[in-house]
Amino acid sequence: MGRVPRILNPMRSSLARAAYAIARVFGAEPIVERASASSYGSRVIPDQALWFQFQRIGGGMTPQRLSQILRTADTGDLTQYVDLLMDARQKDGHLQGILSQVEESIAELDWTLSLPEGARAKDKRAMTFAEEALRAATGSSNDDSKGFGDMIAHLAGSFYIGHNVAETLWQKNPKGYLVPRGWELHNARRFGYRQSNGAFVWRDSGTPFEGIRIQEEYPNRFVVSQPRVNGDVPSHEGLGRVLMWAALFRNWSMSDWLRTAELAWKPWRIGYYTKAASDKDIAGLETVLQNLVTSGTAVLADTTKFDASFAQQSGGGSKPTHAELYNVVAQEMSKAALGATETVQSSSSSGHAQAQVHKGVSKTILRARARHIAAVIMRDVVRPLIQMNFGKDVLIPTFAFVLPDPVEIAAFGQGIKALAEAGLVMPQAWVRSRIGCPDPKPDEEVLSPPKTAPATPTPPPTDTPTASPGDAQTNPSAADTATPAGADQAPPADA
């Protein structure tokens, strides 16, 4: 039997109770009681009704409204904050691009499990089992669980929000071992922080599970990523607080730009009337000016006239002010998320050397984020997988991503060859990591240097005797090689 539920908030409001009851009536999946949660095939966190899964923030966002949402998030309630982050990502193509670039880059990386030298045969068997189980965990259409790669991308999203949670769904394979069949990727708005001590908790309001620490209550069930991004307290972590202000100003700039464009792309209509014009003539002139853009025709009294001209750009710049502001804010977003701007869009001043520096910065950030996710997977996935099937005396293999290093393999290979021939001893693992080449698996076909035929020994040179005139009769070929008598002598003086 599982542990007795520990209700951390027994004095829930009647409104919260009513909302929870209504949700269950209208189709929300009943919560799995903790007494039955030891059945690893069932889910701990249930589905929610659609109206509980998000709240539309909508337009009209102002600095005051944004500050209010951030202050609410400071109390540990992140529901509106997460809704704002998702809403901004769906509105801003640049924001979506820089976030998905990192998430997809990490998700598509290959990965390895490794053990230190001297590992026992039992440790190696456990490592092989774990790798096969993780690569076979592709999710299931029966319960909408996701595969291992999707779970990695979900964890990579924690750098934007500040946290992300996935639930491991275990099942027994034909041999009786517990293996993951997939992961449930939970909505980040369902989690937050406890006000009393800042602990990371499950915050489904109005349920018996509000305020519990899921990894303590349900060990080996959840994968939790809380990366360090800005070094603040956990409730303030993530890129979201930086990017939201930039997204707000970009949205403002675009909205105002479109309103300006609606005026600027239409001709300015200026009407003139004489002192003799009557009120009827002036009203008719105004009507003509309003309808001229759509109708293209005008009939005026001789006491009025109009002039139409398109607005000219002022300031002598090559770009409108709105475009400059829009692009500058986008560059600031790229710096915050990727550490550089050239990895997303090039500027007029960018060159090859500058682009290489920016790629190096972005590669450093990718490596650091991949290292964090690898540590989370090793702690929350690999360790339970090994210990639940092989016991706690088995070594836990190291999970690591294979990070491609853009080296020129041909030039790098020549340099390694020269250093090796000069007597420098270097580890093979380092060379493989530099070119992104994994270690070959047992019984795996490998490429070997082509076999060359042994060189035929060259016979030693022999002294060829000088042919005599008589040899030409017995050996005709000697006549061709023999030197005529006197051929190497100087001619007579009188020749």
CSV table of C-alpha atoms in Angstrom, one decimal:
chain,number,residue,atom,x,y,z
A,1,MET,CA,0.0,0.0,0.0
A,2,GLY,CA,1.2,3.5,-0.7
A,3,ARG,CA,1.6,6.2,1.8
A,4,VAL,CA,-1.3,8.1,3.3
A,5,PRO,CA,-2.0,11.3,1.4
A,6,ARG,CA,-0.3,14.2,3.2
A,7,ILE,CA,-2.7,17.2,2.7
A,8,LEU,CA,-0.6,20.3,2.9
A,9,ASN,CA,-3.5,22.7,2.5
A,10,PRO,CA,-6.5,21.3,4.4
A,11,MET,CA,-8.3,24.6,4.5
A,12,ARG,CA,-8.8,24.9,0.8
A,13,SER,CA,-11.4,27.5,-0.2
A,14,SER,CA,-14.9,26.4,-1.2
A,15,LEU,CA,-14.3,28.0,-4.6
A,16,ALA,CA,-11.3,25.7,-5.2
A,17,ARG,CA,-13.3,22.7,-4.1
A,18,ALA,CA,-16.1,23.6,-6.4
A,19,ALA,CA,-13.8,24.1,-9.4
A,20,TYR,CA,-12.2,20.7,-8.7
A,21,ALA,CA,-15.6,19.0,-8.5
A,22,ILE,CA,-16.9,20.6,-11.7
A,23,ALA,CA,-13.7,19.6,-13.5
A,24,ARG,CA,-14.3,15.9,-12.6
A,25,VAL,CA,-18.0,16.1,-13.6
A,26,PHE,CA,-17.1,17.5,-17.0
A,27,GLY,CA,-14.6,14.9,-18.0
A,28,ALA,CA,-11.4,15.5,-16.2
A,29,GLU,CA,-9.6,12.2,-15.5
A,30,PRO,CA,-9.9,11.2,-11.8
A,31,ILE,CA,-6.6,11.7,-10.0
A,32,VAL,CA,-4.7,8.5,-9.3
A,33,GLU,CA,-4.6,8.0,-5.6
A,34,ARG,CA,-1.3,7.7,-3.9
A,35,ALA,CA,-2.2,4.3,-2.6
A,36,SER,CA,-2.2,2.9,-6.1
A,37,ALA,CA,0.7,5.0,-7.5
A,38,SER,CA,3.1,2.2,-6.8
A,39,SER,CA,1.7,0.6,-9.9
A,40,TYR,CA,4.4,2.0,-12.3
A,41,GLY,CA,2.3,1.6,-15.4
A,42,SER,CA,-0.3,4.2,-14.2
A,43,ARG,CA,0.0,7.9,-14.3
A,44,VAL,CA,0.4,10.0,-11.2
A,45,ILE,CA,-0.6,13.4,-12.7
A,46,PRO,CA,-3.9,13.2,-14.5
A,47,ASP,CA,-5.2,15.0,-17.5
A,48,GLN,CA,-7.0,18.3,-17.1
A,49,ALA,CA,-10.1,19.7,-18.8
A,50,LEU,CA,-9.1,22.0,-21.7
A,51,TRP,CA,-10.0,25.2,-19.9
A,52,PHE,CA,-7.6,24.4,-17.1
A,53,GLN,CA,-4.7,23.9,-19.5
A,54,PHE,CA,-4.1,27.5,-20.5
A,55,GLN,CA,-5.5,31.0,-20.2
A,56,ARG,CA,-5.4,33.4,-23.1
A,57,ILE,CA,-3.4,36.5,-22.2
A,58,GLY,CA,-4.6,38.3,-25.3
A,59,GLY,CA,-3.5,41.7,-26.7
A,60,GLY,CA,-3.2,45.0,-24.9
A,61,MET,CA,-0.2,44.0,-22.9
A,62,THR,CA,1.4,46.9,-21.1
A,63,PRO,CA,4.4,47.3,-18.8
A,64,GLN,CA,2.0,47.6,-15.9
A,65,ARG,CA,0.3,44.4,-16.8
A,66,LEU,CA,3.6,42.6,-17.3
A,67,SER,CA,4.8,43.7,-13.9
A,68,GLN,CA,1.6,42.5,-12.3
A,69,ILE,CA,2.1,39.0,-13.8
A,70,LEU,CA,5.7,38.9,-12.6
A,71,ARG,CA,4.7,40.0,-9.1
A,72,THR,CA,2.2,37.1,-9.0
A,73,ALA,CA,4.9,34.7,-10.2
A,74,ASP,CA,7.0,36.0,-7.3
A,75,THR,CA,4.4,34.4,-4.9
A,76,GLY,CA,5.1,31.0,-6.4
A,77,ASP,CA,2.0,30.9,-8.6
A,78,LEU,CA,3.4,30.6,-12.2
A,79,THR,CA,0.1,29.9,-14.1
A,80,GLN,CA,-0.3,33.4,-15.7
A,81,TYR,CA,3.5,33.7,-16.1
A,82,VAL,CA,3.7,30.5,-18.1
A,83,ASP,CA,0.6,31.5,-20.1
A,84,LEU,CA,2.4,34.7,-21.0
A,85,LEU,CA,5.5,33.0,-22.1
A,86,MET,CA,3.6,30.6,-24.4
A,87,ASP,CA,1.5,33.5,-25.8
A,88,ALA,CA,4.6,35.6,-26.6
A,89,ARG,CA,6.3,32.6,-28.2
A,90,GLN,CA,3.3,32.1,-30.5
A,91,LYS,CA,3.2,35.7,-31.5
A,92,ASP,CA,6.8,36.4,-32.2
A,93,GLY,CA,8.5,34.4,-35.0
A,94,HIS,CA,12.0,35.5,-33.9
A,95,LEU,CA,11.4,34.4,-30.3
A,96,GLN,CA,10.1,31.0,-31.6
A,97,GLY,CA,13.1,30.7,-33.8
A,98,ILE,CA,15.8,31.3,-31.2
A,99,LEU,CA,14.1,29.0,-28.7
A,100,SER,CA,13.4,26.1,-31.1
A,101,GLN,CA,17.0,26.4,-32.4
A,102,VAL,CA,18.4,25.3,-29.1
A,103,GLU,CA,15.7,22.8,-28.2
A,104,GLU,CA,15.9,21.0,-31.5
A,105,SER,CA,19.7,21.1,-31.6
A,106,ILE,CA,19.9,19.3,-28.3
A,107,ALA,CA,17.1,16.8,-29.2
A,108,GLU,CA,18.8,15.7,-32.4
A,109,LEU,CA,22.2,15.0,-30.7
A,110,ASP,CA,23.3,11.4,-30.4
A,111,TRP,CA,24.1,10.2,-27.0
A,112,THR,CA,26.2,7.5,-25.3
A,113,LEU,CA,26.4,5.6,-22.0
A,114,SER,CA,29.9,4.9,-20.7
A,115,LEU,CA,31.5,3.2,-17.7
A,116,PRO,CA,34.9,3.8,-16.2
A,117,GLU,CA,37.8,1.4,-16.8
A,118,GLY,CA,37.7,-1.7,-14.6
A,119,ALA,CA,33.9,-2.0,-14.7
A,120,ARG,CA,32.6,-5.5,-14.0
A,121,ALA,CA,30.7,-7.7,-16.5
A,122,LYS,CA,27.5,-7.1,-14.5
A,123,ASP,CA,28.0,-3.3,-14.8
A,124,LYS,CA,28.5,-3.6,-18.6
A,125,ARG,CA,25.4,-5.8,-19.0
A,126,ALA,CA,23.3,-3.2,-17.1
A,127,MET,CA,24.7,-0.4,-19.3
A,128,THR,CA,23.8,-2.3,-22.4
A,129,PHE,CA,20.3,-3.0,-21.1
A,130,ALA,CA,19.8,0.6,-20.2
A,131,GLU,CA,20.9,1.9,-23.6
A,132,GLU,CA,18.6,-0.6,-25.5
A,133,ALA,CA,15.7,0.3,-23.2
A,134,LEU,CA,16.1,4.0,-23.8
A,135,ARG,CA,16.4,3.7,-27.5
A,136,ALA,CA,13.4,1.5,-27.7
A,137,ALA,CA,11.2,4.0,-25.6
A,138,THR,CA,9.4,5.7,-28.5
A,139,GLY,CA,6.1,6.4,-26.7
A,140,SER,CA,2.7,4.9,-27.3
A,141,SER,CA,-0.4,6.1,-29.2
A,142,ASN,CA,-2.6,4.4,-26.7
A,143,ASP,CA,-1.8,6.9,-23.9
A,144,ASP,CA,-0.2,9.7,-26.0
A,145,SER,CA,3.1,9.2,-24.3
A,146,LYS,CA,6.1,10.7,-26.1
A,147,GLY,CA,9.5,9.1,-27.0
A,148,PHE,CA,12.9,9.7,-25.5
A,149,GLY,CA,13.8,12.4,-28.1
A,150,ASP,CA,10.6,14.4,-27.4
A,151,MET,CA,11.3,14.2,-23.7
A,152,ILE,CA,14.8,15.7,-24.3
A,153,ALA,CA,13.3,18.6,-26.3
A,154,HIS,CA,10.8,19.1,-23.5
A,155,LEU,CA,13.6,19.4,-20.9
A,156,ALA,CA,15.4,21.8,-23.2
A,157,GLY,CA,12.4,24.1,-22.9
A,158,SER,CA,13.1,24.5,-19.2
A,159,PHE,CA,15.8,27.1,-20.0
A,160,TYR,CA,13.0,29.4,-21.2
A,161,ILE,CA,10.4,28.8,-18.5
A,162,GLY,CA,12.8,28.0,-15.6
A,163,HIS,CA,11.5,24.4,-15.2
A,164,ASN,CA,9.9,21.5,-17.0
A,165,VAL,CA,8.6,18.2,-15.8
A,166,ALA,CA,8.1,14.8,-17.5
A,167,GLU,CA,6.6,11.7,-16.0
A,168,THR,CA,8.1,8.3,-16.8
A,169,LEU,CA,5.6,5.6,-17.7
A,170,TRP,CA,7.1,2.3,-16.8
A,171,GLN,CA,6.1,-1.2,-18.0
A,172,LYS,CA,7.5,-4.7,-17.8
A,173,ASN,CA,9.1,-6.1,-20.9
A,174,PRO,CA,8.8,-9.8,-21.8
A,175,LYS,CA,11.7,-10.7,-19.6
A,176,GLY,CA,10.1,-9.1,-16.6
A,177,TYR,CA,12.4,-6.0,-16.5
A,178,LEU,CA,10.9,-2.5,-15.8
A,179,VAL,CA,11.5,-0.3,-18.8
A,180,PRO,CA,10.1,3.1,-19.9
A,181,ARG,CA,7.5,2.9,-22.6
A,182,GLY,CA,7.4,6.7,-22.9
A,183,TRP,CA,7.0,10.0,-21.1
A,184,GLU,CA,4.1,12.3,-20.3
A,185,LEU,CA,5.2,15.8,-20.9
A,186,HIS,CA,3.4,17.9,-18.3
A,187,ASN,CA,2.4,21.5,-18.7
A,188,ALA,CA,4.8,23.8,-16.8
A,189,ARG,CA,1.9,25.9,-15.4
A,190,ARG,CA,0.9,23.0,-13.2
A,191,PHE,CA,4.0,23.5,-11.0
A,192,GLY,CA,5.3,26.3,-8.9
A,193,TYR,CA,7.0,27.2,-5.7
A,194,ARG,CA,5.9,26.9,-2.0
A,195,GLN,CA,5.8,30.3,-0.3
A,196,SER,CA,7.0,29.0,3.0
A,197,ASN,CA,10.4,27.7,1.8
A,198,GLY,CA,10.6,28.2,-2.0
A,199,ALA,CA,10.4,24.4,-2.7
A,200,PHE,CA,9.4,23.3,-6.2
A,201,VAL,CA,5.9,21.7,-5.9
A,202,TRP,CA,2.9,20.5,-7.8
A,203,ARG,CA,0.3,23.3,-7.6
A,204,ASP,CA,-2.9,21.9,-9.1
A,205,SER,CA,-5.2,24.2,-7.2
A,206,GLY,CA,-8.1,22.6,-5.3
A,207,THR,CA,-6.7,19.0,-5.3
A,208,PRO,CA,-5.3,16.9,-2.6
A,209,PHE,CA,-2.0,17.1,-4.4
A,210,GLU,CA,-1.6,20.9,-4.2
A,211,GLY,CA,1.8,21.8,-2.7
A,212,ILE,CA,3.5,18.4,-2.7
A,213,ARG,CA,7.1,17.7,-3.8
A,214,ILE,CA,6.5,15.1,-6.5
A,215,GLN,CA,10.0,13.6,-6.5
A,216,GLU,CA,9.8,12.9,-2.8
A,217,GLU,CA,6.3,11.5,-2.9
A,218,TYR,CA,6.8,9.5,-6.0
A,219,PRO,CA,10.4,8.5,-6.4
A,220,ASN,CA,11.6,7.2,-9.8
A,221,ARG,CA,8.5,8.6,-11.5
A,222,PHE,CA,9.4,12.2,-12.6
A,223,VAL,CA,12.1,13.9,-14.6
A,224,VAL,CA,12.6,17.5,-13.4
A,225,SER,CA,14.8,20.1,-15.0
A,226,GLN,CA,15.5,23.3,-13.2
A,227,PRO,CA,18.5,24.8,-14.9
A,228,ARG,CA,20.7,27.7,-13.7
A,229,VAL,CA,20.3,30.5,-16.2
A,230,ASN,CA,20.7,33.8,-14.4
A,231,GLY,CA,21.8,32.7,-11.0
A,232,ASP,CA,18.8,34.1,-9.1
A,233,VAL,CA,16.5,32.1,-6.8
A,234,PRO,CA,14.7,29.2,-8.5
A,235,SER,CA,11.4,31.0,-8.9
A,236,HIS,CA,13.2,33.7,-10.9
A,237,GLU,CA,15.2,31.4,-13.1
A,238,GLY,CA,14.8,31.1,-16.9
A,239,LEU,CA,15.2,33.3,-19.9
A,240,GLY,CA,11.5,34.3,-19.8
A,241,ARG,CA,11.9,37.3,-17.5
A,242,VAL,CA,14.5,38.8,-19.9
A,243,LEU,CA,12.7,37.9,-23.1
A,244,MET,CA,9.3,39.1,-22.0
A,245,TRP,CA,10.3,42.7,-21.9
A,246,ALA,CA,11.9,42.5,-25.3
A,247,ALA,CA,8.9,40.7,-26.7
A,248,LEU,CA,6.6,43.4,-25.3
A,249,PHE,CA,8.6,46.2,-27.0
A,250,ARG,CA,8.7,44.2,-30.3
A,251,ASN,CA,5.0,43.8,-30.2
A,252,TRP,CA,4.5,47.4,-29.5
A,253,SER,CA,6.8,48.4,-32.3
A,254,MET,CA,5.1,46.1,-34.8
A,255,SER,CA,1.6,47.3,-33.8
A,256,ASP,CA,2.6,51.0,-34.1
A,257,TRP,CA,4.5,50.3,-37.3
A,258,LEU,CA,1.4,48.7,-38.9
A,259,ARG,CA,-0.7,51.7,-37.8
A,260,THR,CA,1.8,54.0,-39.2
A,261,ALA,CA,2.0,52.0,-42.4
A,262,GLU,CA,-1.7,52.2,-42.8
A,263,LEU,CA,-1.3,56.0,-43.0
A,264,ALA,CA,2.0,56.2,-44.8
A,265,TRP,CA,1.1,53.8,-47.6
A,266,LYS,CA,-1.9,56.0,-48.4
A,267,PRO,CA,-1.4,59.4,-50.0
A,268,TRP,CA,-1.8,62.4,-47.9
A,269,ARG,CA,-5.0,64.3,-49.0
A,270,ILE,CA,-4.9,68.1,-48.4
A,271,GLY,CA,-7.9,70.2,-49.3
A,272,TYR,CA,-8.0,73.9,-49.9
A,273,TYR,CA,-10.9,76.3,-50.2
A,274,THR,CA,-11.3,80.0,-50.8
A,275,LYS,CA,-13.1,82.5,-48.7
A,276,ALA,CA,-16.0,82.4,-51.0
A,277,ALA,CA,-16.6,78.7,-50.4
A,278,SER,CA,-19.8,77.8,-48.7
A,279,ASP,CA,-20.2,75.4,-45.8
A,280,LYS,CA,-21.7,72.9,-48.3
A,281,ASP,CA,-18.6,73.2,-50.5
A,282,ILE,CA,-16.3,72.6,-47.5
A,283,ALA,CA,-18.3,69.5,-46.4
A,284,GLY,CA,-18.2,68.2,-49.9
A,285,LEU,CA,-14.4,68.7,-50.1
A,286,GLU,CA,-14.0,66.8,-46.8
A,287,THR,CA,-16.1,63.9,-48.1
A,288,VAL,CA,-14.0,63.7,-51.3
A,289,LEU,CA,-10.8,63.6,-49.3
A,290,GLN,CA,-12.1,60.7,-47.2
A,291,ASN,CA,-13.3,58.6,-50.2
A,292,LEU,CA,-10.6,59.4,-52.6
A,293,VAL,CA,-8.3,56.5,-51.7
A,294,THR,CA,-11.0,53.9,-52.3
A,295,SER,CA,-13.0,55.5,-55.2
A,296,GLY,CA,-10.2,57.3,-57.0
A,297,THR,CA,-12.6,60.0,-58.3
A,298,ALA,CA,-13.5,63.5,-57.1
A,299,VAL,CA,-16.0,66.2,-58.0
A,300,LEU,CA,-15.3,69.6,-56.5
A,301,ALA,CA,-16.7,73.0,-56.6
A,302,ASP,CA,-14.6,75.7,-58.2
A,303,THR,CA,-14.1,77.2,-54.8
A,304,THR,CA,-12.2,74.1,-53.5
A,305,LYS,CA,-9.2,72.0,-54.6
A,306,PHE,CA,-7.0,69.2,-53.2
A,307,ASP,CA,-3.5,67.9,-53.4
A,308,ALA,CA,-2.4,64.3,-52.9
A,309,SER,CA,1.2,63.2,-52.1
A,310,PHE,CA,2.9,60.2,-50.4
A,311,ALA,CA,4.8,60.7,-47.2
A,312,GLN,CA,8.6,60.9,-47.5
A,313,GLN,CA,10.9,59.2,-45.0
A,314,SER,CA,12.6,61.7,-42.8
A,315,GLY,CA,15.9,61.7,-41.0
A,316,GLY,CA,18.0,60.6,-43.9
A,317,GLY,CA,18.3,57.0,-42.6
A,318,SER,CA,18.2,53.9,-44.8
A,319,LYS,CA,15.6,52.2,-42.6
A,320,PRO,CA,12.4,53.4,-40.9
A,321,THR,CA,12.7,54.0,-37.1
A,322,HIS,CA,10.3,51.2,-36.5
A,323,ALA,CA,12.4,48.7,-38.4
A,324,GLU,CA,15.5,49.7,-36.5
A,325,LEU,CA,13.8,49.3,-33.1
A,326,TYR,CA,12.2,46.0,-34.2
A,327,ASN,CA,15.6,44.6,-35.3
A,328,VAL,CA,17.6,45.9,-32.3
A,329,VAL,CA,15.2,44.3,-29.9
A,330,ALA,CA,15.4,41.1,-31.8
A,331,GLN,CA,19.2,41.2,-31.6
A,332,GLU,CA,18.9,41.6,-27.8
A,333,MET,CA,16.7,38.6,-27.6
A,334,SER,CA,19.3,36.6,-29.6
A,335,LYS,CA,22.0,37.6,-27.3
A,336,ALA,CA,20.0,36.5,-24.3
A,337,ALA,CA,19.0,33.1,-25.7
A,338,LEU,CA,22.0,32.2,-27.9
A,339,GLY,CA,24.8,34.4,-26.7
A,340,ALA,CA,25.1,36.0,-30.2
A,341,THR,CA,23.1,37.5,-33.0
A,342,GLU,CA,24.9,36.2,-36.2
A,343,THR,CA,23.6,32.7,-35.6
A,344,VAL,CA,20.1,33.8,-36.4
A,345,GLN,CA,20.4,36.8,-38.8
A,346,SER,CA,23.4,38.5,-40.3
A,347,SER,CA,24.1,42.2,-40.0
A,348,SER,CA,25.6,44.5,-42.6
A,349,SER,CA,28.8,44.6,-40.7
A,350,SER,CA,29.2,40.9,-40.1
A,351,GLY,CA,32.2,39.0,-41.6
A,352,HIS,CA,33.6,35.5,-41.5
A,353,ALA,CA,35.7,36.1,-38.5
A,354,GLN,CA,32.9,37.7,-36.5
A,355,ALA,CA,30.5,34.9,-37.5
A,356,GLN,CA,33.0,32.3,-36.3
A,357,VAL,CA,33.3,34.0,-32.9
A,358,HIS,CA,29.5,34.0,-32.6
A,359,LYS,CA,29.3,30.4,-33.6
A,360,GLY,CA,31.8,29.6,-30.9
A,361,VAL,CA,29.8,31.4,-28.3
A,362,SER,CA,26.6,29.6,-29.4
A,363,LYS,CA,28.5,26.3,-29.3
A,364,THR,CA,29.5,27.0,-25.7
A,365,ILE,CA,26.0,27.6,-24.7
A,366,LEU,CA,24.8,24.5,-26.5
A,367,ARG,CA,27.4,22.4,-24.7
A,368,ALA,CA,26.5,23.8,-21.3
A,369,ARG,CA,22.8,23.2,-21.8
A,370,ALA,CA,23.4,19.7,-23.1
A,371,ARG,CA,25.5,19.0,-20.1
A,372,HIS,CA,22.7,20.0,-17.7
A,373,ILE,CA,20.1,17.9,-19.5
A,374,ALA,CA,22.5,14.9,-19.6
A,375,ALA,CA,22.9,15.2,-15.8
A,376,VAL,CA,19.1,15.3,-15.3
A,377,ILE,CA,18.6,12.3,-17.5
A,378,MET,CA,21.3,10.4,-15.7
A,379,ARG,CA,19.8,11.2,-12.3
A,380,ASP,CA,16.1,10.8,-13.0
A,381,VAL,CA,16.1,8.2,-15.8
A,382,VAL,CA,19.3,6.1,-16.0
A,383,ARG,CA,19.8,5.7,-12.3
A,384,PRO,CA,16.2,4.4,-11.6
A,385,LEU,CA,16.3,2.2,-14.7
A,386,ILE,CA,19.5,0.5,-13.5
A,387,GLN,CA,18.7,0.3,-9.8
A,388,MET,CA,15.2,-1.0,-10.1
A,389,ASN,CA,16.4,-3.9,-12.3
A,390,PHE,CA,19.9,-4.6,-11.1
A,391,GLY,CA,20.1,-3.3,-7.6
A,392,LYS,CA,22.1,-0.4,-6.0
A,393,ASP,CA,25.5,-2.1,-6.1
A,394,VAL,CA,25.7,-1.7,-9.9
A,395,LEU,CA,27.7,1.2,-11.3
A,396,ILE,CA,25.6,3.9,-12.9
A,397,PRO,CA,26.9,4.6,-16.4
A,398,THR,CA,27.5,8.2,-17.5
A,399,PHE,CA,25.0,9.6,-19.9
A,400,ALA,CA,26.5,12.2,-22.3
A,401,PHE,CA,25.5,13.8,-25.6
A,402,VAL,CA,27.9,13.5,-28.5
A,403,LEU,CA,28.5,17.1,-29.3
A,404,PRO,CA,29.7,17.7,-32.9
A,405,ASP,CA,32.9,19.9,-33.1
A,406,PRO,CA,33.1,21.5,-36.5
A,407,VAL,CA,36.7,20.7,-37.2
A,408,GLU,CA,38.2,20.2,-40.7
A,409,ILE,CA,38.6,16.4,-40.5
A,410,ALA,CA,41.2,16.2,-43.3
A,411,ALA,CA,43.4,18.9,-41.8
A,412,PHE,CA,42.9,17.6,-38.3
A,413,GLY,CA,43.8,14.0,-39.4
A,414,GLN,CA,47.0,15.2,-41.0
A,415,GLY,CA,47.9,17.1,-37.8
A,416,ILE,CA,47.2,14.0,-35.6
A,417,LYS,CA,49.2,11.8,-37.9
A,418,ALA,CA,52.2,14.2,-37.8
A,419,LEU,CA,52.0,14.4,-34.0
A,420,ALA,CA,51.7,10.6,-33.6
A,421,GLU,CA,54.7,10.0,-35.9
A,422,ALA,CA,56.7,12.6,-33.8
A,423,GLY,CA,56.0,10.5,-30.7
A,424,LEU,CA,53.2,12.4,-29.0
A,425,VAL,CA,50.9,10.0,-27.1
A,426,MET,CA,47.3,11.1,-27.1
A,427,PRO,CA,44.0,9.3,-26.0
A,428,GLN,CA,41.9,7.9,-28.7
A,429,ALA,CA,38.7,9.0,-26.9
A,430,TRP,CA,39.8,12.6,-27.3
A,431,VAL,CA,40.4,12.2,-31.0
A,432,ARG,CA,37.0,10.6,-31.4
A,433,SER,CA,35.3,13.3,-29.5
A,434,ARG,CA,36.9,16.0,-31.6
A,435,ILE,CA,35.5,14.6,-34.8
A,436,GLY,CA,32.2,13.4,-33.3
A,437,CYS,CA,33.0,9.7,-33.8
A,438,PRO,CA,31.5,7.3,-31.2
A,439,ASP,CA,33.2,4.2,-29.9
A,440,PRO,CA,32.4,1.1,-32.0
A,441,LYS,CA,30.1,-1.4,-30.3
A,442,PRO,CA,30.9,-5.0,-29.8
A,443,ASP,CA,30.5,-7.1,-33.1
A,444,GLU,CA,29.9,-3.8,-35.0
A,445,GLU,CA,31.4,-3.5,-38.5
A,446,VAL,CA,34.2,-1.0,-38.5
A,447,LEU,CA,36.3,0.6,-41.2
A,448,SER,CA,39.9,-0.5,-41.3
A,449,PRO,CA,42.9,0.9,-43.3
A,450,PRO,CA,43.1,-0.8,-46.7
A,451,LYS,CA,45.6,-3.6,-47.0
A,452,THR,CA,48.5,-2.9,-49.3
A,453,ALA,CA,50.5,-5.6,-51.1
A,454,PRO,CA,54.1,-6.0,-49.8
A,455,ALA,CA,56.6,-4.1,-51.8
A,456,THR,CA,58.8,-6.2,-54.2
A,457,PRO,CA,62.5,-5.9,-53.2
A,458,THR,CA,64.6,-4.1,-55.8
A,459,PRO,CA,67.6,-6.2,-57.1
A,460,PRO,CA,71.0,-4.7,-56.3
A,461,PRO,CA,72.6,-2.8,-59.3
A,462,THR,CA,75.3,-4.7,-61.4
A,463,ASP,CA,78.3,-3.4,-63.2
A,464,THR,CA,77.9,-3.6,-67.0
A,465,PRO,CA,81.2,-4.4,-68.8
A,466,THR,CA,82.2,-2.2,-71.8
A,467,ALA,CA,81.6,-4.1,-75.0
A,468,SER,CA,84.5,-4.8,-77.4
A,469,PRO,CA,84.3,-4.6,-81.2
A,470,GLY,CA,84.2,-8.4,-81.5
A,471,ASP,CA,81.1,-8.6,-79.4
A,472,ALA,CA,79.0,-7.1,-82.2
A,473,GLN,CA,79.3,-10.3,-84.2
A,474,THR,CA,78.5,-12.7,-81.4
A,475,ASN,CA,76.1,-10.4,-79.5
A,476,PRO,CA,74.2,-8.1,-81.9
A,477,SER,CA,72.7,-6.0,-79.1
A,478,ALA,CA,76.2,-5.2,-77.9
A,479,ALA,CA,76.7,-3.3,-81.1
A,480,ASP,CA,73.9,-0.9,-80.1
A,481,THR,CA,75.4,-0.3,-76.7
A,482,ALA,CA,79.1,-0.4,-77.6
A,483,THR,CA,80.9,2.9,-77.9
A,484,PRO,CA,82.7,3.4,-81.3
A,485,ALA,CA,86.4,3.6,-81.0
A,486,GLY,CA,87.5,7.1,-80.9
A,487,ALA,CA,84.1,8.5,-80.3
A,488,ASP,CA,85.2,10.0,-77.0
A,489,GLN,CA,88.5,11.3,-78.4
A,490,ALA,CA,89.1,14.9,-79.5
A,491,PRO,CA,89.1,15.5,-83.3
A,492,PRO,CA,92.3,16.2,-85.1
A,493,ALA,CA,93.5,19.7,-84.9
A,494,ASP,CA,93.0,20.3,-88.7
A,495,ALA,CA,89.5,18.8,-88.8
